[in-house]
Amino acid sequence: MRIGHGYDAHRLTAGRPLVLGGVEIASPLGLEGHSDADVLCHAVTDALLGAAGLDDIGHWFPDTDPAYRGARSLDLLQRVSEMLAARGFAVGNVDVTVVAQRPALAPHRAAMRRNLARALGCGLDSVGLKATTEEGMGFTGAGEGIAAHAVVLLFSQKPDGPV
Ligand code: MG
């Protein structure tokens, strides 16, 4: 078994879509970034890469590469998931916490979980997803940005460990 942790934060700004877990959410502010800035998918991707000892999301999808401008981060997550499968890893489960003062994410939670399960090739019951506020404190509380934390458990299917 391998455990991985991912954390990411992006700034909220006007004139950008708000995409979380591959779901576009109606909001006056969206997240700033080179890709679609899906902070939830970025945290999960880093957790996967961390568990596998494979560097981080910026290494595989550099924000200096025009190929990833506007990229759908859910697709990048799926690519990493497939990369890990090719190396003999299977996702045990993933657990994510999104920290956002607004908007409320509960109406979108089911769709986000479905997207994550599909991208990760695991069952819906292996995807935990919570949202919380920081009660007005700090940058998420002030509505300056949204953060996400993720942990993941991988199983190595190779008896002699990962390649
Ligand atoms: Mg990011």
JSON list of C-alpha atoms and ligand atoms in Angstrom, two decimals:
[
{"chain": "A", "resi": 1, "resn": "MET", "atom": "CA", "xyz": [0.00, 0.00, 0.00]},
{"chain": "A", "resi": 2, "resn": "ARG", "atom": "CA", "xyz": [1.13, 3.55, -0.73]},
{"chain": "A", "resi": 3, "resn": "ILE", "atom": "CA", "xyz": [-0.35, 6.71, 0.74]},
{"chain": "A", "resi": 4, "resn": "GLY", "atom": "CA", "xyz": [-0.29, 10.11, -0.93]},
{"chain": "A", "resi": 5, "resn": "HIS", "atom": "CA", "xyz": [-1.24, 13.65, 0.05]},
{"chain": "A", "resi": 6, "resn": "GLY", "atom": "CA", "xyz": [-2.03, 16.62, -2.18]},
{"chain": "A", "resi": 7, "resn": "TYR", "atom": "CA", "xyz": [-2.77, 20.25, -1.47]},
{"chain": "A", "resi": 8, "resn": "ASP", "atom": "CA", "xyz": [-3.52, 23.11, -3.82]},
{"chain": "A", "resi": 9, "resn": "ALA", "atom": "CA", "xyz": [-4.98, 26.61, -3.74]},
{"chain": "A", "resi": 10, "resn": "HIS", "atom": "CA", "xyz": [-6.02, 29.00, -6.50]},
{"chain": "A", "resi": 11, "resn": "ARG", "atom": "CA", "xyz": [-7.06, 32.63, -6.46]},
{"chain": "A", "resi": 12, "resn": "LEU", "atom": "CA", "xyz": [-10.64, 33.62, -7.26]},
{"chain": "A", "resi": 13, "resn": "THR", "atom": "CA", "xyz": [-11.01, 36.24, -9.96]},
{"chain": "A", "resi": 14, "resn": "ALA", "atom": "CA", "xyz": [-13.69, 37.75, -12.18]},
{"chain": "A", "resi": 15, "resn": "GLY", "atom": "CA", "xyz": [-14.07, 36.59, -15.77]},
{"chain": "A", "resi": 16, "resn": "ARG", "atom": "CA", "xyz": [-13.13, 32.97, -15.22]},
{"chain": "A", "resi": 17, "resn": "PRO", "atom": "CA", "xyz": [-15.32, 29.87, -15.00]},
{"chain": "A", "resi": 18, "resn": "LEU", "atom": "CA", "xyz": [-15.44, 28.06, -11.67]},
{"chain": "A", "resi": 19, "resn": "VAL", "atom": "CA", "xyz": [-14.62, 24.39, -12.29]},
{"chain": "A", "resi": 20, "resn": "LEU", "atom": "CA", "xyz": [-14.39, 21.97, -9.37]},
{"chain": "A", "resi": 21, "resn": "GLY", "atom": "CA", "xyz": [-14.16, 18.22, -9.80]},
{"chain": "A", "resi": 22, "resn": "GLY", "atom": "CA", "xyz": [-14.84, 18.67, -13.50]},
{"chain": "A", "resi": 23, "resn": "VAL", "atom": "CA", "xyz": [-18.16, 20.42, -12.80]},
{"chain": "A", "resi": 24, "resn": "GLU", "atom": "CA", "xyz": [-18.68, 23.99, -13.97]},
{"chain": "A", "resi": 25, "resn": "ILE", "atom": "CA", "xyz": [-20.47, 25.86, -11.21]},
{"chain": "A", "resi": 26, "resn": "ALA", "atom": "CA", "xyz": [-22.38, 29.11, -11.72]},
{"chain": "A", "resi": 27, "resn": "SER", "atom": "CA", "xyz": [-20.42, 31.76, -9.84]},
{"chain": "A", "resi": 28, "resn": "PRO", "atom": "CA", "xyz": [-19.51, 35.43, -10.37]},
{"chain": "A", "resi": 29, "resn": "LEU", "atom": "CA", "xyz": [-15.86, 34.47, -9.71]},
{"chain": "A", "resi": 30, "resn": "GLY", "atom": "CA", "xyz": [-13.75, 31.65, -11.09]},
{"chain": "A", "resi": 31, "resn": "LEU", "atom": "CA", "xyz": [-10.30, 30.27, -10.33]},
{"chain": "A", "resi": 32, "resn": "GLU", "atom": "CA", "xyz": [-7.21, 31.78, -11.91]},
{"chain": "A", "resi": 33, "resn": "GLY", "atom": "CA", "xyz": [-4.74, 29.43, -13.57]},
{"chain": "A", "resi": 34, "resn": "HIS", "atom": "CA", "xyz": [-3.12, 28.17, -16.74]},
{"chain": "A", "resi": 35, "resn": "SER", "atom": "CA", "xyz": [-5.46, 25.20, -17.04]},
{"chain": "A", "resi": 36, "resn": "ASP", "atom": "CA", "xyz": [-9.11, 25.31, -15.99]},
{"chain": "A", "resi": 37, "resn": "ALA", "atom": "CA", "xyz": [-7.62, 25.75, -12.47]},
{"chain": "A", "resi": 38, "resn": "ASP", "atom": "CA", "xyz": [-9.71, 22.90, -11.04]},
{"chain": "A", "resi": 39, "resn": "VAL", "atom": "CA", "xyz": [-8.09, 23.00, -7.61]},
{"chain": "A", "resi": 40, "resn": "LEU", "atom": "CA", "xyz": [-9.89, 19.85, -6.48]},
{"chain": "A", "resi": 41, "resn": "CYS", "atom": "CA", "xyz": [-8.52, 17.78, -9.37]},
{"chain": "A", "resi": 42, "resn": "HIS", "atom": "CA", "xyz": [-5.06, 19.28, -8.85]},
{"chain": "A", "resi": 43, "resn": "ALA", "atom": "CA", "xyz": [-4.99, 18.17, -5.21]},
{"chain": "A", "resi": 44, "resn": "VAL", "atom": "CA", "xyz": [-6.10, 14.65, -6.11]},
{"chain": "A", "resi": 45, "resn": "THR", "atom": "CA", "xyz": [-3.57, 14.46, -8.96]},
{"chain": "A", "resi": 46, "resn": "ASP", "atom": "CA", "xyz": [-0.74, 15.47, -6.61]},
{"chain": "A", "resi": 47, "resn": "ALA", "atom": "CA", "xyz": [-1.89, 12.93, -4.03]},
{"chain": "A", "resi": 48, "resn": "LEU", "atom": "CA", "xyz": [-1.74, 10.17, -6.68]},
{"chain": "A", "resi": 49, "resn": "LEU", "atom": "CA", "xyz": [1.66, 11.26, -7.94]},
{"chain": "A", "resi": 50, "resn": "GLY", "atom": "CA", "xyz": [2.95, 11.58, -4.38]},
{"chain": "A", "resi": 51, "resn": "ALA", "atom": "CA", "xyz": [1.81, 8.09, -3.47]},
{"chain": "A", "resi": 52, "resn": "ALA", "atom": "CA", "xyz": [3.60, 6.69, -6.52]},
{"chain": "A", "resi": 53, "resn": "GLY", "atom": "CA", "xyz": [6.77, 8.74, -5.91]},
{"chain": "A", "resi": 54, "resn": "LEU", "atom": "CA", "xyz": [6.35, 10.41, -9.30]},
{"chain": "A", "resi": 55, "resn": "ASP", "atom": "CA", "xyz": [7.03, 14.10, -8.64]},
{"chain": "A", "resi": 56, "resn": "ASP", "atom": "CA", "xyz": [4.08, 16.49, -8.95]},
{"chain": "A", "resi": 57, "resn": "ILE", "atom": "CA", "xyz": [1.51, 17.89, -11.36]},
{"chain": "A", "resi": 58, "resn": "GLY", "atom": "CA", "xyz": [3.75, 20.78, -12.43]},
{"chain": "A", "resi": 59, "resn": "HIS", "atom": "CA", "xyz": [6.40, 18.28, -13.52]},
{"chain": "A", "resi": 60, "resn": "TRP", "atom": "CA", "xyz": [4.04, 16.32, -15.79]},
{"chain": "A", "resi": 61, "resn": "PHE", "atom": "CA", "xyz": [1.89, 19.24, -17.00]},
{"chain": "A", "resi": 62, "resn": "PRO", "atom": "CA", "xyz": [4.02, 22.41, -16.77]},
{"chain": "A", "resi": 63, "resn": "ASP", "atom": "CA", "xyz": [2.14, 25.72, -16.75]},
{"chain": "A", "resi": 64, "resn": "THR", "atom": "CA", "xyz": [4.74, 27.06, -19.17]},
{"chain": "A", "resi": 65, "resn": "ASP", "atom": "CA", "xyz": [3.55, 24.57, -21.82]},
{"chain": "A", "resi": 66, "resn": "PRO", "atom": "CA", "xyz": [0.90, 26.06, -24.14]},
{"chain": "A", "resi": 67, "resn": "ALA", "atom": "CA", "xyz": [-0.47, 22.53, -24.61]},
{"chain": "A", "resi": 68, "resn": "TYR", "atom": "CA", "xyz": [-2.05, 22.80, -21.17]},
{"chain": "A", "resi": 69, "resn": "ARG", "atom": "CA", "xyz": [-3.56, 26.27, -21.54]},
{"chain": "A", "resi": 70, "resn": "GLY", "atom": "CA", "xyz": [-7.23, 25.88, -20.65]},
{"chain": "A", "resi": 71, "resn": "ALA", "atom": "CA", "xyz": [-6.75, 22.13, -20.19]},
{"chain": "A", "resi": 72, "resn": "ARG", "atom": "CA", "xyz": [-9.51, 20.23, -18.44]},
{"chain": "A", "resi": 73, "resn": "SER", "atom": "CA", "xyz": [-7.85, 19.12, -15.20]},
{"chain": "A", "resi": 74, "resn": "LEU", "atom": "CA", "xyz": [-10.23, 16.16, -14.86]},
{"chain": "A", "resi": 75, "resn": "ASP", "atom": "CA", "xyz": [-8.71, 14.83, -18.11]},
{"chain": "A", "resi": 76, "resn": "LEU", "atom": "CA", "xyz": [-5.19, 15.36, -16.73]},
{"chain": "A", "resi": 77, "resn": "LEU", "atom": "CA", "xyz": [-6.22, 13.47, -13.59]},
{"chain": "A", "resi": 78, "resn": "GLN", "atom": "CA", "xyz": [-7.45, 10.60, -15.73]},
{"chain": "A", "resi": 79, "resn": "ARG", "atom": "CA", "xyz": [-4.15, 10.58, -17.63]},
{"chain": "A", "resi": 80, "resn": "VAL", "atom": "CA", "xyz": [-2.23, 10.30, -14.35]},
{"chain": "A", "resi": 81, "resn": "SER", "atom": "CA", "xyz": [-4.57, 7.56, -13.18]},
{"chain": "A", "resi": 82, "resn": "GLU", "atom": "CA", "xyz": [-3.90, 5.63, -16.39]},
{"chain": "A", "resi": 83, "resn": "MET", "atom": "CA", "xyz": [-0.17, 6.25, -16.03]},
{"chain": "A", "resi": 84, "resn": "LEU", "atom": "CA", "xyz": [-0.26, 4.74, -12.54]},
{"chain": "A", "resi": 85, "resn": "ALA", "atom": "CA", "xyz": [-2.32, 1.77, -13.73]},
{"chain": "A", "resi": 86, "resn": "ALA", "atom": "CA", "xyz": [0.34, 1.13, -16.36]},
{"chain": "A", "resi": 87, "resn": "ARG", "atom": "CA", "xyz": [2.91, 1.08, -13.54]},
{"chain": "A", "resi": 88, "resn": "GLY", "atom": "CA", "xyz": [0.93, -1.50, -11.60]},
{"chain": "A", "resi": 89, "resn": "PHE", "atom": "CA", "xyz": [-0.94, 0.74, -9.17]},
{"chain": "A", "resi": 90, "resn": "ALA", "atom": "CA", "xyz": [-4.66, 0.57, -8.40]},
{"chain": "A", "resi": 91, "resn": "VAL", "atom": "CA", "xyz": [-6.55, 3.25, -6.50]},
{"chain": "A", "resi": 92, "resn": "GLY", "atom": "CA", "xyz": [-7.83, 1.99, -3.15]},
{"chain": "A", "resi": 93, "resn": "ASN", "atom": "CA", "xyz": [-9.70, 5.14, -2.16]},
{"chain": "A", "resi": 94, "resn": "VAL", "atom": "CA", "xyz": [-9.42, 8.89, -2.24]},
{"chain": "A", "resi": 95, "resn": "ASP", "atom": "CA", "xyz": [-10.68, 11.46, 0.25]},
{"chain": "A", "resi": 96, "resn": "VAL", "atom": "CA", "xyz": [-10.90, 15.16, -0.55]},
{"chain": "A", "resi": 97, "resn": "THR", "atom": "CA", "xyz": [-11.79, 18.30, 1.38]},
{"chain": "A", "resi": 98, "resn": "VAL", "atom": "CA", "xyz": [-12.51, 21.51, -0.52]},
{"chain": "A", "resi": 99, "resn": "VAL", "atom": "CA", "xyz": [-12.17, 24.72, 1.50]},
{"chain": "A", "resi": 100, "resn": "ALA", "atom": "CA", "xyz": [-14.36, 27.49, 0.10]},
{"chain": "A", "resi": 101, "resn": "GLN", "atom": "CA", "xyz": [-16.37, 30.24, 1.74]},
{"chain": "A", "resi": 102, "resn": "ARG", "atom": "CA", "xyz": [-18.73, 30.24, -1.25]},
{"chain": "A", "resi": 103, "resn": "PRO", "atom": "CA", "xyz": [-20.44, 29.00, -3.31]},
{"chain": "A", "resi": 104, "resn": "ALA", "atom": "CA", "xyz": [-22.13, 26.09, -1.54]},
{"chain": "A", "resi": 105, "resn": "LEU", "atom": "CA", "xyz": [-20.85, 22.89, -3.11]},
{"chain": "A", "resi": 106, "resn": "ALA", "atom": "CA", "xyz": [-23.43, 20.45, -1.76]},
{"chain": "A", "resi": 107, "resn": "PRO", "atom": "CA", "xyz": [-25.65, 20.65, -4.89]},
{"chain": "A", "resi": 108, "resn": "HIS", "atom": "CA", "xyz": [-22.68, 19.60, -7.05]},
{"chain": "A", "resi": 109, "resn": "ARG", "atom": "CA", "xyz": [-21.17, 16.96, -4.79]},
{"chain": "A", "resi": 110, "resn": "ALA", "atom": "CA", "xyz": [-22.75, 13.93, -6.46]},
{"chain": "A", "resi": 111, "resn": "ALA", "atom": "CA", "xyz": [-21.63, 15.01, -9.95]},
{"chain": "A", "resi": 112, "resn": "MET", "atom": "CA", "xyz": [-18.09, 15.70, -8.72]},
{"chain": "A", "resi": 113, "resn": "ARG", "atom": "CA", "xyz": [-17.86, 12.28, -7.07]},
{"chain": "A", "resi": 114, "resn": "ARG", "atom": "CA", "xyz": [-19.04, 10.59, -10.25]},
{"chain": "A", "resi": 115, "resn": "ASN", "atom": "CA", "xyz": [-16.43, 12.49, -12.28]},
{"chain": "A", "resi": 116, "resn": "LEU", "atom": "CA", "xyz": [-13.65, 11.54, -9.87]},
{"chain": "A", "resi": 117, "resn": "ALA", "atom": "CA", "xyz": [-14.68, 7.87, -9.75]},
{"chain": "A", "resi": 118, "resn": "ARG", "atom": "CA", "xyz": [-14.73, 7.71, -13.55]},
{"chain": "A", "resi": 119, "resn": "ALA", "atom": "CA", "xyz": [-11.33, 9.44, -13.89]},
{"chain": "A", "resi": 120, "resn": "LEU", "atom": "CA", "xyz": [-9.78, 7.22, -11.23]},
{"chain": "A", "resi": 121, "resn": "GLY", "atom": "CA", "xyz": [-11.35, 4.00, -12.45]},
{"chain": "A", "resi": 122, "resn": "CYS", "atom": "CA", "xyz": [-12.69, 3.19, -9.00]},
{"chain": "A", "resi": 123, "resn": "GLY", "atom": "CA", "xyz": [-16.10, 2.76, -7.41]},
{"chain": "A", "resi": 124, "resn": "LEU", "atom": "CA", "xyz": [-18.18, 5.67, -6.19]},
{"chain": "A", "resi": 125, "resn": "ASP", "atom": "CA", "xyz": [-17.89, 4.37, -2.63]},
{"chain": "A", "resi": 126, "resn": "SER", "atom": "CA", "xyz": [-14.12, 4.80, -2.87]},
{"chain": "A", "resi": 127, "resn": "VAL", "atom": "CA", "xyz": [-14.43, 8.56, -3.40]},
{"chain": "A", "resi": 128, "resn": "GLY", "atom": "CA", "xyz": [-14.91, 10.73, -0.31]},
{"chain": "A", "resi": 129, "resn": "LEU", "atom": "CA", "xyz": [-15.66, 14.40, -0.93]},
{"chain": "A", "resi": 130, "resn": "LYS", "atom": "CA", "xyz": [-16.38, 17.07, 1.67]},
{"chain": "A", "resi": 131, "resn": "ALA", "atom": "CA", "xyz": [-16.60, 20.82, 1.56]},
{"chain": "A", "resi": 132, "resn": "THR", "atom": "CA", "xyz": [-16.05, 23.19, 4.44]},
{"chain": "A", "resi": 133, "resn": "THR", "atom": "CA", "xyz": [-15.61, 26.88, 5.08]},
{"chain": "A", "resi": 134, "resn": "GLU", "atom": "CA", "xyz": [-13.02, 28.43, 7.37]},
{"chain": "A", "resi": 135, "resn": "GLU", "atom": "CA", "xyz": [-15.70, 30.60, 8.94]},
{"chain": "A", "resi": 136, "resn": "GLY", "atom": "CA", "xyz": [-14.48, 33.83, 7.43]},
{"chain": "A", "resi": 137, "resn": "MET", "atom": "CA", "xyz": [-10.85, 33.32, 8.47]},
{"chain": "A", "resi": 138, "resn": "GLY", "atom": "CA", "xyz": [-7.84, 33.48, 6.16]},
{"chain": "A", "resi": 139, "resn": "PHE", "atom": "CA", "xyz": [-7.77, 33.65, 2.36]},
{"chain": "A", "resi": 140, "resn": "THR", "atom": "CA", "xyz": [-10.56, 31.15, 1.81]},
{"chain": "A", "resi": 141, "resn": "GLY", "atom": "CA", "xyz": [-12.70, 32.88, 4.41]},
{"chain": "A", "resi": 142, "resn": "ALA", "atom": "CA", "xyz": [-12.15, 36.24, 2.74]},
{"chain": "A", "resi": 143, "resn": "GLY", "atom": "CA", "xyz": [-13.22, 34.71, -0.57]},
{"chain": "A", "resi": 144, "resn": "GLU", "atom": "CA", "xyz": [-9.79, 35.38, -2.12]},
{"chain": "A", "resi": 145, "resn": "GLY", "atom": "CA", "xyz": [-9.34, 31.79, -3.14]},
{"chain": "A", "resi": 146, "resn": "ILE", "atom": "CA", "xyz": [-10.32, 28.15, -2.84]},
{"chain": "A", "resi": 147, "resn": "ALA", "atom": "CA", "xyz": [-8.11, 25.38, -1.45]},
{"chain": "A", "resi": 148, "resn": "ALA", "atom": "CA", "xyz": [-8.32, 21.60, -1.60]},
{"chain": "A", "resi": 149, "resn": "HIS", "atom": "CA", "xyz": [-6.71, 18.81, 0.39]},
{"chain": "A", "resi": 150, "resn": "ALA", "atom": "CA", "xyz": [-6.62, 15.19, -0.80]},
{"chain": "A", "resi": 151, "resn": "VAL", "atom": "CA", "xyz": [-5.31, 11.88, 0.46]},
{"chain": "A", "resi": 152, "resn": "VAL", "atom": "CA", "xyz": [-5.20, 8.71, -1.58]},
{"chain": "A", "resi": 153, "resn": "LEU", "atom": "CA", "xyz": [-4.39, 5.09, -0.97]},
{"chain": "A", "resi": 154, "resn": "LEU", "atom": "CA", "xyz": [-2.80, 3.11, -3.79]},
{"chain": "A", "resi": 155, "resn": "PHE", "atom": "CA", "xyz": [-2.26, -0.60, -4.01]},
{"chain": "A", "resi": 156, "resn": "SER", "atom": "CA", "xyz": [0.83, -1.79, -5.82]},
{"chain": "A", "resi": 157, "resn": "GLN", "atom": "CA", "xyz": [-0.11, -4.84, -7.83]},
{"chain": "A", "resi": 158, "resn": "LYS", "atom": "CA", "xyz": [3.49, -5.80, -8.47]},
{"chain": "A", "resi": 159, "resn": "PRO", "atom": "CA", "xyz": [4.85, -8.15, -5.78]},
{"chain": "A", "resi": 160, "resn": "ASP", "atom": "CA", "xyz": [8.30, -6.56, -6.04]},
{"chain": "A", "resi": 161, "resn": "GLY", "atom": "CA", "xyz": [7.02, -3.00, -5.75]},
{"chain": "A", "resi": 162, "resn": "PRO", "atom": "CA", "xyz": [6.55, -0.22, -8.25]},
{"chain": "A", "resi": 163, "resn": "VAL", "atom": "CA", "xyz": [8.71, 0.28, -11.32]},
{"chain": "B", "resi": 1, "resn": "MG", "atom": "MG", "xyz": [-3.17, 24.05, -9.18]}
]
